PDB file of N, CA and C in Angstrom:
ATOM      1  N   MET A   1       0.648  -0.594 -29.567  1.00 78.00           N
ATOM      2  CA  MET A   1      -0.269  -2.323 -30.025  1.00 78.00           C
ATOM      3  C   MET A   1      -1.635  -2.455 -29.212  1.00 78.00           C
ATOM      4  N   THR A   2      -1.908  -3.400 -29.182  1.00 81.00           N
ATOM      5  CA  THR A   2      -3.616  -3.779 -28.446  1.00 81.00           C
ATOM      6  C   THR A   2      -2.976  -4.396 -27.530  1.00 81.00           C
ATOM      7  N   ALA A   3      -4.315  -4.449 -26.306  1.00 84.00           N
ATOM      8  CA  ALA A   3      -4.559  -5.136 -25.310  1.00 84.00           C
ATOM      9  C   ALA A   3      -3.995  -6.654 -25.320  1.00 84.00           C
ATOM     10  N   GLY A   4      -4.728  -7.270 -26.327  1.00 88.00           N
ATOM     11  CA  GLY A   4      -4.591  -8.835 -26.981  1.00 88.00           C
ATOM     12  C   GLY A   4      -4.009  -8.752 -27.337  1.00 88.00           C
ATOM     13  N   GLU A   5      -2.245  -8.213 -28.039  1.00 93.00           N
ATOM     14  CA  GLU A   5      -0.871  -8.189 -28.630  1.00 93.00           C
ATOM     15  C   GLU A   5       0.044  -8.145 -27.193  1.00 93.00           C
ATOM     16  N   ALA A   6      -0.414  -7.783 -25.694  1.00 93.00           N
ATOM     17  CA  ALA A   6       0.571  -7.141 -25.372  1.00 93.00           C
ATOM     18  C   ALA A   6       1.486  -8.571 -24.580  1.00 93.00           C
ATOM     19  N   LEU A   7       0.210  -9.768 -24.321  1.00 94.00           N
ATOM     20  CA  LEU A   7       0.966 -11.320 -23.832  1.00 94.00           C
ATOM     21  C   LEU A   7       2.083 -11.683 -24.652  1.00 94.00           C
ATOM     22  N   LYS A   8       1.490 -11.514 -25.939  1.00 96.00           N
ATOM     23  CA  LYS A   8       2.967 -12.005 -26.500  1.00 96.00           C
ATOM     24  C   LYS A   8       3.636 -10.701 -27.167  1.00 96.00           C
ATOM     25  N   VAL A   9       3.743  -9.834 -27.077  1.00 96.00           N
ATOM     26  CA  VAL A   9       4.813  -8.604 -27.263  1.00 96.00           C
ATOM     27  C   VAL A   9       5.799  -8.941 -25.695  1.00 96.00           C
ATOM     28  N   ALA A  10       5.121  -9.074 -24.875  1.00 96.00           N
ATOM     29  CA  ALA A  10       6.278  -9.062 -23.251  1.00 96.00           C
ATOM     30  C   ALA A  10       6.879 -10.501 -23.770  1.00 96.00           C
ATOM     31  N   GLN A  11       6.445 -11.557 -24.093  1.00 96.00           N
ATOM     32  CA  GLN A  11       7.221 -12.866 -24.480  1.00 96.00           C
ATOM     33  C   GLN A  11       8.182 -12.642 -25.500  1.00 96.00           C
ATOM     34  N   GLN A  12       8.046 -11.832 -26.511  1.00 97.00           N
ATOM     35  CA  GLN A  12       9.254 -11.299 -27.296  1.00 97.00           C
ATOM     36  C   GLN A  12      10.002 -10.638 -26.781  1.00 97.00           C
ATOM     37  N   ALA A  13       9.893  -9.416 -25.970  1.00 97.00           N
ATOM     38  CA  ALA A  13      11.003  -8.507 -25.066  1.00 97.00           C
ATOM     39  C   ALA A  13      11.805  -9.914 -24.231  1.00 97.00           C
ATOM     40  N   ALA A  14      10.924 -10.480 -23.677  1.00 97.00           N
ATOM     41  CA  ALA A  14      11.851 -11.451 -22.318  1.00 97.00           C
ATOM     42  C   ALA A  14      12.816 -12.188 -22.911  1.00 97.00           C
ATOM     43  N   ALA A  15      12.782 -12.303 -24.280  1.00 96.00           N
ATOM     44  CA  ALA A  15      14.384 -13.684 -24.923  1.00 96.00           C
ATOM     45  C   ALA A  15      15.122 -12.314 -24.933  1.00 96.00           C
ATOM     46  N   LEU A  16      14.621 -10.743 -25.188  1.00 97.00           N
ATOM     47  CA  LEU A  16      15.642  -9.860 -25.446  1.00 97.00           C
ATOM     48  C   LEU A  16      16.139  -9.192 -24.266  1.00 97.00           C
ATOM     49  N   LEU A  17      16.292  -9.471 -23.375  1.00 96.00           N
ATOM     50  CA  LEU A  17      16.424  -8.950 -22.377  1.00 96.00           C
ATOM     51  C   LEU A  17      17.771  -9.096 -21.409  1.00 96.00           C
ATOM     52  N   GLN A  18      18.172  -8.131 -21.154  1.00 96.00           N
ATOM     53  CA  GLN A  18      19.769  -9.148 -20.651  1.00 96.00           C
ATOM     54  C   GLN A  18      19.611  -8.997 -19.155  1.00 96.00           C
ATOM     55  N   PRO A  19      20.488  -9.478 -18.475  1.00 94.00           N
ATOM     56  CA  PRO A  19      20.244  -9.556 -16.974  1.00 94.00           C
ATOM     57  C   PRO A  19      20.648  -7.673 -16.569  1.00 94.00           C
ATOM     58  N   GLY A  20      19.854  -7.308 -15.444  1.00 94.00           N
ATOM     59  CA  GLY A  20      19.518  -6.087 -14.969  1.00 94.00           C
ATOM     60  C   GLY A  20      19.270  -4.762 -15.712  1.00 94.00           C
ATOM     61  N   GLN A  21      18.497  -5.701 -16.532  1.00 97.00           N
ATOM     62  CA  GLN A  21      17.253  -4.805 -17.537  1.00 97.00           C
ATOM     63  C   GLN A  21      16.266  -5.063 -17.133  1.00 97.00           C
ATOM     64  N   TYR A  22      15.399  -3.725 -17.196  1.00 97.00           N
ATOM     65  CA  TYR A  22      13.724  -3.613 -16.973  1.00 97.00           C
ATOM     66  C   TYR A  22      12.772  -3.982 -17.969  1.00 97.00           C
ATOM     67  N   PHE A  23      11.740  -5.101 -17.707  1.00 98.00           N
ATOM     68  CA  PHE A  23      10.057  -3.990 -19.191  1.00 98.00           C
ATOM     69  C   PHE A  23       9.797  -4.180 -18.424  1.00 98.00           C
ATOM     70  N   LEU A  24       9.051  -2.565 -18.605  1.00 98.00           N
ATOM     71  CA  LEU A  24       7.986  -1.806 -17.975  1.00 98.00           C
ATOM     72  C   LEU A  24       6.762  -2.294 -18.642  1.00 98.00           C
ATOM     73  N   ASP A  25       5.948  -2.734 -18.211  1.00 97.00           N
ATOM     74  CA  ASP A  25       5.071  -2.893 -19.377  1.00 97.00           C
ATOM     75  C   ASP A  25       3.402  -1.870 -18.277  1.00 97.00           C
ATOM     76  N   LEU A  26       2.792  -0.847 -19.231  1.00 95.00           N
ATOM     77  CA  LEU A  26       2.119   0.923 -19.255  1.00 95.00           C
ATOM     78  C   LEU A  26       0.989  -0.129 -19.760  1.00 95.00           C
ATOM     79  N   ASN A  27       0.483  -1.168 -20.133  1.00 93.00           N
ATOM     80  CA  ASN A  27      -0.422  -2.045 -20.703  1.00 93.00           C
ATOM     81  C   ASN A  27      -1.999  -1.970 -19.889  1.00 93.00           C
ATOM     82  N   SER A  28      -3.339  -1.567 -20.186  1.00 91.00           N
ATOM     83  CA  SER A  28      -3.973  -1.168 -19.382  1.00 91.00           C
ATOM     84  C   SER A  28      -4.647  -2.809 -19.385  1.00 91.00           C
ATOM     85  N   VAL A  29      -4.116  -4.029 -19.491  1.00 93.00           N
ATOM     86  CA  VAL A  29      -4.525  -5.543 -19.171  1.00 93.00           C
ATOM     87  C   VAL A  29      -4.496  -5.747 -18.090  1.00 93.00           C
ATOM     88  N   ALA A  30      -5.582  -6.924 -17.515  1.00 94.00           N
ATOM     89  CA  ALA A  30      -6.321  -7.543 -16.686  1.00 94.00           C
ATOM     90  C   ALA A  30      -4.369  -8.057 -16.066  1.00 94.00           C
ATOM     91  N   PRO A  31      -4.823  -7.929 -14.239  1.00 96.00           N
ATOM     92  CA  PRO A  31      -3.731  -8.425 -13.682  1.00 96.00           C
ATOM     93  C   PRO A  31      -3.587  -9.845 -13.659  1.00 96.00           C
ATOM     94  N   GLU A  32      -3.992 -10.710 -14.377  1.00 96.00           N
ATOM     95  CA  GLU A  32      -3.841 -11.846 -14.581  1.00 96.00           C
ATOM     96  C   GLU A  32      -3.233 -11.816 -16.088  1.00 96.00           C
ATOM     97  N   THR A  33      -3.068 -11.549 -16.644  1.00 96.00           N
ATOM     98  CA  THR A  33      -2.289 -11.248 -17.830  1.00 96.00           C
ATOM     99  C   THR A  33      -0.853 -10.518 -17.735  1.00 96.00           C
ATOM    100  N   LYS A  34      -1.329  -9.808 -16.482  1.00 96.00           N
ATOM    101  CA  LYS A  34       0.263  -9.124 -16.290  1.00 96.00           C
ATOM    102  C   LYS A  34       0.922  -9.957 -15.928  1.00 96.00           C
ATOM    103  N   ARG A  35       0.143 -11.298 -14.358  1.00 97.00           N
ATOM    104  CA  ARG A  35       1.229 -12.261 -14.033  1.00 97.00           C
ATOM    105  C   ARG A  35       1.892 -13.048 -14.904  1.00 97.00           C
ATOM    106  N   GLN A  36       0.581 -13.520 -16.129  1.00 97.00           N
ATOM    107  CA  GLN A  36       1.529 -14.683 -17.117  1.00 97.00           C
ATOM    108  C   GLN A  36       2.432 -13.858 -17.875  1.00 97.00           C
ATOM    109  N   ALA A  37       2.821 -12.585 -18.326  1.00 97.00           N
ATOM    110  CA  ALA A  37       4.055 -12.174 -18.789  1.00 97.00           C
ATOM    111  C   ALA A  37       4.921 -12.259 -18.055  1.00 97.00           C
ATOM    112  N   ALA A  38       4.508 -11.916 -16.463  1.00 98.00           N
ATOM    113  CA  ALA A  38       6.001 -11.697 -16.200  1.00 98.00           C
ATOM    114  C   ALA A  38       6.811 -13.259 -16.014  1.00 98.00           C
ATOM    115  N   GLU A  39       5.590 -14.219 -15.716  1.00 97.00           N
ATOM    116  CA  GLU A  39       6.458 -15.963 -15.691  1.00 97.00           C
ATOM    117  C   GLU A  39       7.199 -15.872 -17.156  1.00 97.00           C
ATOM    118  N   HIS A  40       7.508 -14.957 -18.306  1.00 97.00           N
ATOM    119  CA  HIS A  40       8.823 -15.204 -19.145  1.00 97.00           C
ATOM    120  C   HIS A  40       9.730 -14.441 -18.263  1.00 97.00           C
ATOM    121  N   PHE A  41       9.605 -13.453 -17.555  1.00 98.00           N
ATOM    122  CA  PHE A  41      11.195 -13.037 -17.417  1.00 98.00           C
ATOM    123  C   PHE A  41      11.463 -13.703 -16.573  1.00 98.00           C
ATOM    124  N   LEU A  42      12.799 -13.017 -16.219  1.00 95.00           N
ATOM    125  CA  LEU A  42      13.915 -13.307 -14.939  1.00 95.00           C
ATOM    126  C   LEU A  42      13.247 -12.699 -13.637  1.00 95.00           C
ATOM    127  N   PRO A  43      13.423 -13.652 -12.565  1.00 94.00           N
ATOM    128  CA  PRO A  43      12.973 -12.894 -11.182  1.00 94.00           C
ATOM    129  C   PRO A  43      13.590 -11.478 -11.292  1.00 94.00           C
ATOM    130  N   GLY A  44      12.142 -10.269 -11.145  1.00 95.00           N
ATOM    131  CA  GLY A  44      11.822  -8.849 -10.335  1.00 95.00           C
ATOM    132  C   GLY A  44      12.539  -8.365 -11.590  1.00 95.00           C
ATOM    133  N   ALA A  45      12.716  -8.488 -13.410  1.00 98.00           N
ATOM    134  CA  ALA A  45      12.524  -8.310 -14.130  1.00 98.00           C
ATOM    135  C   ALA A  45      11.494  -7.197 -14.870  1.00 98.00           C
ATOM    136  N   TYR A  46      10.623  -7.984 -14.606  1.00 98.00           N
ATOM    137  CA  TYR A  46       9.026  -7.613 -14.874  1.00 98.00           C
ATOM    138  C   TYR A  46       8.422  -6.451 -14.381  1.00 98.00           C
ATOM    139  N   ILE A  47       8.218  -5.316 -14.401  1.00 98.00           N
ATOM    140  CA  ILE A  47       7.813  -4.082 -13.955  1.00 98.00           C
ATOM    141  C   ILE A  47       6.171  -3.623 -14.515  1.00 98.00           C
ATOM    142  N   ASP A  48       5.333  -4.058 -12.594  1.00 98.00           N
ATOM    143  CA  ASP A  48       3.952  -3.484 -13.599  1.00 98.00           C
ATOM    144  C   ASP A  48       3.884  -2.032 -13.341  1.00 98.00           C
ATOM    145  N   VAL A  49       3.251  -0.969 -14.647  1.00 97.00           N
ATOM    146  CA  VAL A  49       2.970  -0.426 -14.178  1.00 97.00           C
ATOM    147  C   VAL A  49       1.899   0.219 -14.431  1.00 97.00           C
ATOM    148  N   ALA A  50       0.861   1.024 -13.406  1.00 96.00           N
ATOM    149  CA  ALA A  50      -0.462   0.682 -13.775  1.00 96.00           C
ATOM    150  C   ALA A  50      -0.540   2.676 -14.514  1.00 96.00           C
ATOM    151  N   VAL A  51      -1.113   3.387 -15.259  1.00 96.00           N
ATOM    152  CA  VAL A  51      -1.225   5.104 -15.431  1.00 96.00           C
ATOM    153  C   VAL A  51      -2.173   5.004 -14.678  1.00 96.00           C
ATOM    154  N   MET A  52      -2.548   5.853 -13.830  1.00 95.00           N
ATOM    155  CA  MET A  52      -3.473   6.217 -12.999  1.00 95.00           C
ATOM    156  C   MET A  52      -4.307   7.087 -13.383  1.00 95.00           C
ATOM    157  N   ALA A  53      -4.422   7.643 -14.693  1.00 93.00           N
ATOM    158  CA  ALA A  53      -4.771   8.958 -15.319  1.00 93.00           C
ATOM    159  C   ALA A  53      -4.701   8.814 -16.392  1.00 93.00           C
ATOM    160  N   PRO A  54      -5.217   9.703 -17.494  1.00 93.00           N
ATOM    161  CA  PRO A  54      -5.188   9.725 -18.955  1.00 93.00           C
ATOM    162  C   PRO A  54      -3.783  10.850 -18.663  1.00 93.00           C
ATOM    163  N   VAL A  55      -3.208  10.579 -20.193  1.00 94.00           N
ATOM    164  CA  VAL A  55      -1.248  11.348 -20.002  1.00 94.00           C
ATOM    165  C   VAL A  55      -1.914  12.623 -20.389  1.00 94.00           C
ATOM    166  N   PRO A  56      -2.624  13.088 -21.582  1.00 93.00           N
ATOM    167  CA  PRO A  56      -2.352  14.978 -21.408  1.00 93.00           C
ATOM    168  C   PRO A  56      -3.834  14.759 -20.454  1.00 93.00           C
ATOM    169  N   PRO A  57      -3.440  16.259 -19.900  1.00 91.00           N
ATOM    170  CA  PRO A  57      -2.343  17.359 -20.092  1.00 91.00           C
ATOM    171  C   PRO A  57      -1.287  16.892 -19.606  1.00 91.00           C
ATOM    172  N   ALA A  58      -0.955  16.041 -18.395  1.00 93.00           N
ATOM    173  CA  ALA A  58       0.150  15.979 -17.367  1.00 93.00           C
ATOM    174  C   ALA A  58       0.666  15.911 -17.874  1.00 93.00           C
ATOM    175  N   ARG A  59       0.838  14.672 -18.709  1.00 93.00           N
ATOM    176  CA  ARG A  59       2.697  14.457 -19.751  1.00 93.00           C
ATOM    177  C   ARG A  59       3.423  13.207 -18.429  1.00 93.00           C
ATOM    178  N   LEU A  60       4.412  14.224 -17.862  1.00 91.00           N
ATOM    179  CA  LEU A  60       4.979  13.241 -17.632  1.00 91.00           C
ATOM    180  C   LEU A  60       4.870  13.216 -15.883  1.00 91.00           C
ATOM    181  N   GLN A  61       3.773  14.629 -16.154  1.00 95.00           N
ATOM    182  CA  GLN A  61       3.199  14.168 -14.251  1.00 95.00           C
ATOM    183  C   GLN A  61       1.993  13.153 -13.830  1.00 95.00           C
ATOM    184  N   THR A  62       1.465  12.432 -15.118  1.00 97.00           N
ATOM    185  CA  THR A  62       0.419  11.719 -15.185  1.00 97.00           C
ATOM    186  C   THR A  62       1.140  10.537 -13.980  1.00 97.00           C
ATOM    187  N   PRO A  63       0.196  10.404 -12.776  1.00 97.00           N
ATOM    188  CA  PRO A  63       0.274   9.568 -11.919  1.00 97.00           C
ATOM    189  C   PRO A  63       0.820   7.805 -12.302  1.00 97.00           C
ATOM    190  N   LEU A  64       1.892   7.088 -11.924  1.00 98.00           N
ATOM    191  CA  LEU A  64       2.032   6.081 -12.442  1.00 98.00           C
ATOM    192  C   LEU A  64       1.981   5.156 -11.501  1.00 98.00           C
ATOM    193  N   LEU A  65       0.991   3.540 -11.048  1.00 97.00           N
ATOM    194  CA  LEU A  65       2.048   3.100  -9.486  1.00 97.00           C
ATOM    195  C   LEU A  65       2.819   1.865 -10.415  1.00 97.00           C
ATOM    196  N   ILE A  66       3.105   1.902  -9.265  1.00 98.00           N
ATOM    197  CA  ILE A  66       4.978   0.554  -9.873  1.00 98.00           C
ATOM    198  C   ILE A  66       4.341  -0.650  -8.596  1.00 98.00           C
ATOM    199  N   GLY A  67       4.237  -2.139  -9.659  1.00 98.00           N
ATOM    200  CA  GLY A  67       4.073  -3.165  -8.896  1.00 98.00           C
ATOM    201  C   GLY A  67       5.470  -4.045  -8.889  1.00 98.00           C
ATOM    202  N   GLY A  68       5.522  -4.468  -8.127  1.00 98.00           N
ATOM    203  CA  GLY A  68       6.174  -6.308  -8.979  1.00 98.00           C
ATOM    204  C   GLY A  68       7.564  -6.145  -8.166  1.00 98.00           C
ATOM    205  N   PRO A  69       8.254  -7.376  -7.766  1.00 97.00           N
ATOM    206  CA  PRO A  69       9.227  -7.143  -6.864  1.00 97.00           C
ATOM    207  C   PRO A  69      10.768  -6.167  -6.301  1.00 97.00           C
ATOM    208  N   GLN A  70      10.651  -6.368  -7.568  1.00 97.00           N
ATOM    209  CA  GLN A  70      11.917  -4.728  -7.497  1.00 97.00           C
ATOM    210  C   GLN A  70      11.211  -3.407  -8.338  1.00 97.00           C
ATOM    211  N   ALA A  71      10.013  -3.151  -7.491  1.00 98.00           N
ATOM    212  CA  ALA A  71       9.096  -2.057  -7.946  1.00 98.00           C
ATOM    213  C   ALA A  71       9.814  -1.354  -6.965  1.00 98.00           C
ATOM    214  N   GLU A  72       9.722  -1.095  -5.736  1.00 97.00           N
ATOM    215  CA  GLU A  72      10.633  -0.433  -5.027  1.00 97.00           C
ATOM    216  C   GLU A  72      11.658   0.419  -5.031  1.00 97.00           C
ATOM    217  N   ALA A  73      12.457  -0.557  -5.626  1.00 97.00           N
ATOM    218  CA  ALA A  73      13.198  -0.453  -6.350  1.00 97.00           C
ATOM    219  C   ALA A  73      13.484   0.918  -7.249  1.00 97.00           C
ATOM    220  N   ILE A  74      12.746   0.297  -8.090  1.00 97.00           N
ATOM    221  CA  ILE A  74      12.430   1.322  -9.661  1.00 97.00           C
ATOM    222  C   ILE A  74      11.603   2.686  -9.590  1.00 97.00           C
ATOM    223  N   ALA A  75      10.782   2.824  -8.841  1.00 97.00           N
ATOM    224  CA  ALA A  75      10.146   4.036  -8.644  1.00 97.00           C
ATOM    225  C   ALA A  75      11.251   5.135  -8.397  1.00 97.00           C
ATOM    226  N   PRO A  76      11.725   5.488  -7.268  1.00 97.00           N
ATOM    227  CA  PRO A  76      12.981   6.075  -7.332  1.00 97.00           C
ATOM    228  C   PRO A  76      13.829   6.417  -8.665  1.00 97.00           C
ATOM    229  N   ARG A  77      13.833   5.848  -9.657  1.00 97.00           N
ATOM    230  CA  ARG A  77      14.963   5.624 -10.482  1.00 97.00           C
ATOM    231  C   ARG A  77      13.610   6.690 -11.790  1.00 97.00           C
ATOM    232  N   LEU A  78      12.514   6.375 -12.053  1.00 98.00           N
ATOM    233  CA  LEU A  78      11.775   6.916 -12.378  1.00 98.00           C
ATOM    234  C   LEU A  78      11.235   8.335 -12.114  1.00 98.00           C
ATOM    235  N   GLN A  79      11.377   8.700 -10.513  1.00 98.00           N
ATOM    236  CA  GLN A  79      11.028   9.349 -10.179  1.00 98.00           C
ATOM    237  C   GLN A  79      12.593  10.703 -10.600  1.00 98.00           C
ATOM    238  N   GLY A  80      13.172  10.055 -10.689  1.00 97.00           N
ATOM    239  CA  GLY A  80      15.045  10.500 -11.094  1.00 97.00           C
ATOM    240  C   GLY A  80      14.583  11.065 -12.450  1.00 97.00           C
ATOM    241  N   LEU A  81      13.901  10.394 -13.188  1.00 97.00           N
ATOM    242  CA  LEU A  81      13.815  10.955 -14.410  1.00 97.00           C
ATOM    243  C   LEU A  81      12.279  12.111 -14.975  1.00 97.00           C
ATOM    244  N   GLY A  82      12.156  12.872 -13.477  1.00 96.00           N
ATOM    245  CA  GLY A  82      10.795  13.042 -13.721  1.00 96.00           C
ATOM    246  C   GLY A  82       9.599  12.530 -13.933  1.00 96.00           C
ATOM    247  N   LEU A  83       9.389  11.320 -13.728  1.00 97.00           N
ATOM    248  CA  LEU A  83       8.101  10.915 -13.727  1.00 97.00           C
ATOM    249  C   LEU A  83       7.398  10.842 -12.492  1.00 97.00           C
ATOM    250  N   ASN A  84       5.832  11.308 -12.550  1.00 98.00           N
ATOM    251  CA  ASN A  84       5.160  10.847 -10.940  1.00 98.00           C
ATOM    252  C   ASN A  84       5.285   9.431 -10.804  1.00 98.00           C
ATOM    253  N   ALA A  85       5.894   8.567 -10.339  1.00 98.00           N
ATOM    254  CA  ALA A  85       5.883   7.452 -10.144  1.00 98.00           C
ATOM    255  C   ALA A  85       5.804   7.094  -8.521  1.00 98.00           C
ATOM    256  N   ARG A  86       5.381   5.915  -8.560  1.00 97.00           N
ATOM    257  CA  ARG A  86       5.088   5.906  -7.084  1.00 97.00           C
ATOM    258  C   ARG A  86       4.900   4.073  -6.344  1.00 97.00           C
ATOM    259  N   TYR A  87       5.817   4.058  -5.874  1.00 98.00           N
ATOM    260  CA  TYR A  87       5.944   2.375  -5.479  1.00 98.00           C
ATOM    261  C   TYR A  87       4.406   2.030  -5.320  1.00 98.00           C
ATOM    262  N   GLY A  88       3.752   0.788  -5.450  1.00 97.00           N
ATOM    263  CA  GLY A  88       2.375   0.308  -5.103  1.00 97.00           C
ATOM    264  C   GLY A  88       2.178  -1.312  -4.165  1.00 97.00           C
ATOM    265  N   ALA A  89       3.121  -2.191  -4.622  1.00 97.00           N
ATOM    266  CA  ALA A  89       2.974  -3.148  -4.759  1.00 97.00           C
ATOM    267  C   ALA A  89       3.902  -3.589  -4.614  1.00 97.00           C
ATOM    268  N   SER A  90       4.220  -4.990  -4.274  1.00 97.00           N
ATOM    269  CA  SER A  90       5.592  -5.534  -4.755  1.00 97.00           C
ATOM    270  C   SER A  90       5.198  -7.127  -5.426  1.00 97.00           C
ATOM    271  N   THR A  91       3.984  -7.299  -5.347  1.00 97.00           N
ATOM    272  CA  THR A  91       3.008  -8.620  -6.439  1.00 97.00           C
ATOM    273  C   THR A  91       2.805  -7.679  -7.778  1.00 97.00           C
ATOM    274  N   VAL A  92       3.478  -8.322  -8.553  1.00 98.00           N
ATOM    275  CA  VAL A  92       2.763  -8.199  -9.973  1.00 98.00           C
ATOM    276  C   VAL A  92       1.470  -8.508 -10.391  1.00 98.00           C
ATOM    277  N   GLY A  93       0.683  -7.381 -11.289  1.00 96.00           N
ATOM    278  CA  GLY A  93      -0.740  -7.563 -10.865  1.00 96.00           C
ATOM    279  C   GLY A  93      -1.455  -6.271  -9.650  1.00 96.00           C
ATOM    280  N   GLN A  94      -1.194  -6.474  -8.930  1.00 96.00           N
ATOM    281  CA  GLN A  94      -1.563  -5.597  -8.334  1.00 96.00           C
ATOM    282  C   GLN A  94      -1.902  -4.182  -8.375  1.00 96.00           C
ATOM    283  N   VAL A  95      -1.165  -3.638  -9.003  1.00 97.00           N
ATOM    284  CA  VAL A  95      -0.934  -2.333  -8.655  1.00 97.00           C
ATOM    285  C   VAL A  95      -2.347  -1.824  -9.903  1.00 97.00           C
ATOM    286  N   SER A  96      -2.346  -2.846 -11.313  1.00 93.00           N
ATOM    287  CA  SER A  96      -3.540  -3.154 -12.787  1.00 93.00           C
ATOM    288  C   SER A  96      -4.695  -3.569 -12.045  1.00 93.00           C
ATOM    289  N   ALA A  97      -4.838  -4.301 -10.414  1.00 93.00           N
ATOM    290  CA  ALA A  97      -5.558  -4.475 -10.146  1.00 93.00           C
ATOM    291  C   ALA A  97      -6.743  -3.557  -9.342  1.00 93.00           C
ATOM    292  N   ILE A  98      -5.601  -2.703  -8.560  1.00 90.00           N
ATOM    293  CA  ILE A  98      -6.129  -1.257  -8.170  1.00 90.00           C
ATOM    294  C   ILE A  98      -6.752   0.382  -8.847  1.00 90.00           C
ATOM    295  N   LYS A  99      -5.676  -0.238 -10.152  1.00 82.00           N
ATOM    296  CA  LYS A  99      -6.361   0.880 -11.392  1.00 82.00           C
ATOM    297  C   LYS A  99      -8.114   0.701 -12.123  1.00 82.00           C
ATOM    298  N   ASN A 100      -8.226  -1.008 -11.772  1.00 74.00           N
ATOM    299  CA  ASN A 100      -9.047  -1.575 -12.500  1.00 74.00           C
ATOM    300  C   ASN A 100     -10.069  -1.413 -11.739  1.00 74.00           C
ATOM    301  N   VAL A 101     -10.700  -0.787 -10.570  1.00 64.00           N
ATOM    302  CA  VAL A 101     -11.490  -0.949  -9.094  1.00 64.00           C
ATOM    303  C   VAL A 101     -12.282   0.072 -10.180  1.00 64.00           C
ATOM    304  N   PRO A 102     -13.702  -0.476 -10.139  1.00 60.00           N
ATOM    305  CA  PRO A 102     -14.291   0.527 -10.563  1.00 60.00           C
ATOM    306  C   PRO A 102     -14.311   2.051  -9.725  1.00 60.00           C
TER     307      PRO A 102
END
């Protein structure tokens, strides 16, 4: 999907999510777009993920910053799956802003 479609796809996914499920948004979009997307989800269900380096060659070990109200709880779960994820912020949009700093 393109960055221009990210908000629309998030809105569609929000309608399908069940309580206790999470939507992890790995799109490289503006922090404001991530905040707008999060508004369509149950509180805490939207997780902002910033991919901090190119995926090849690190693949699953590519550094990920996790943001949002449930990010601190989700990061260890992703680590348990073998991902190089770490908690970055409690607010949606913050980790995307960190990634976009020149």
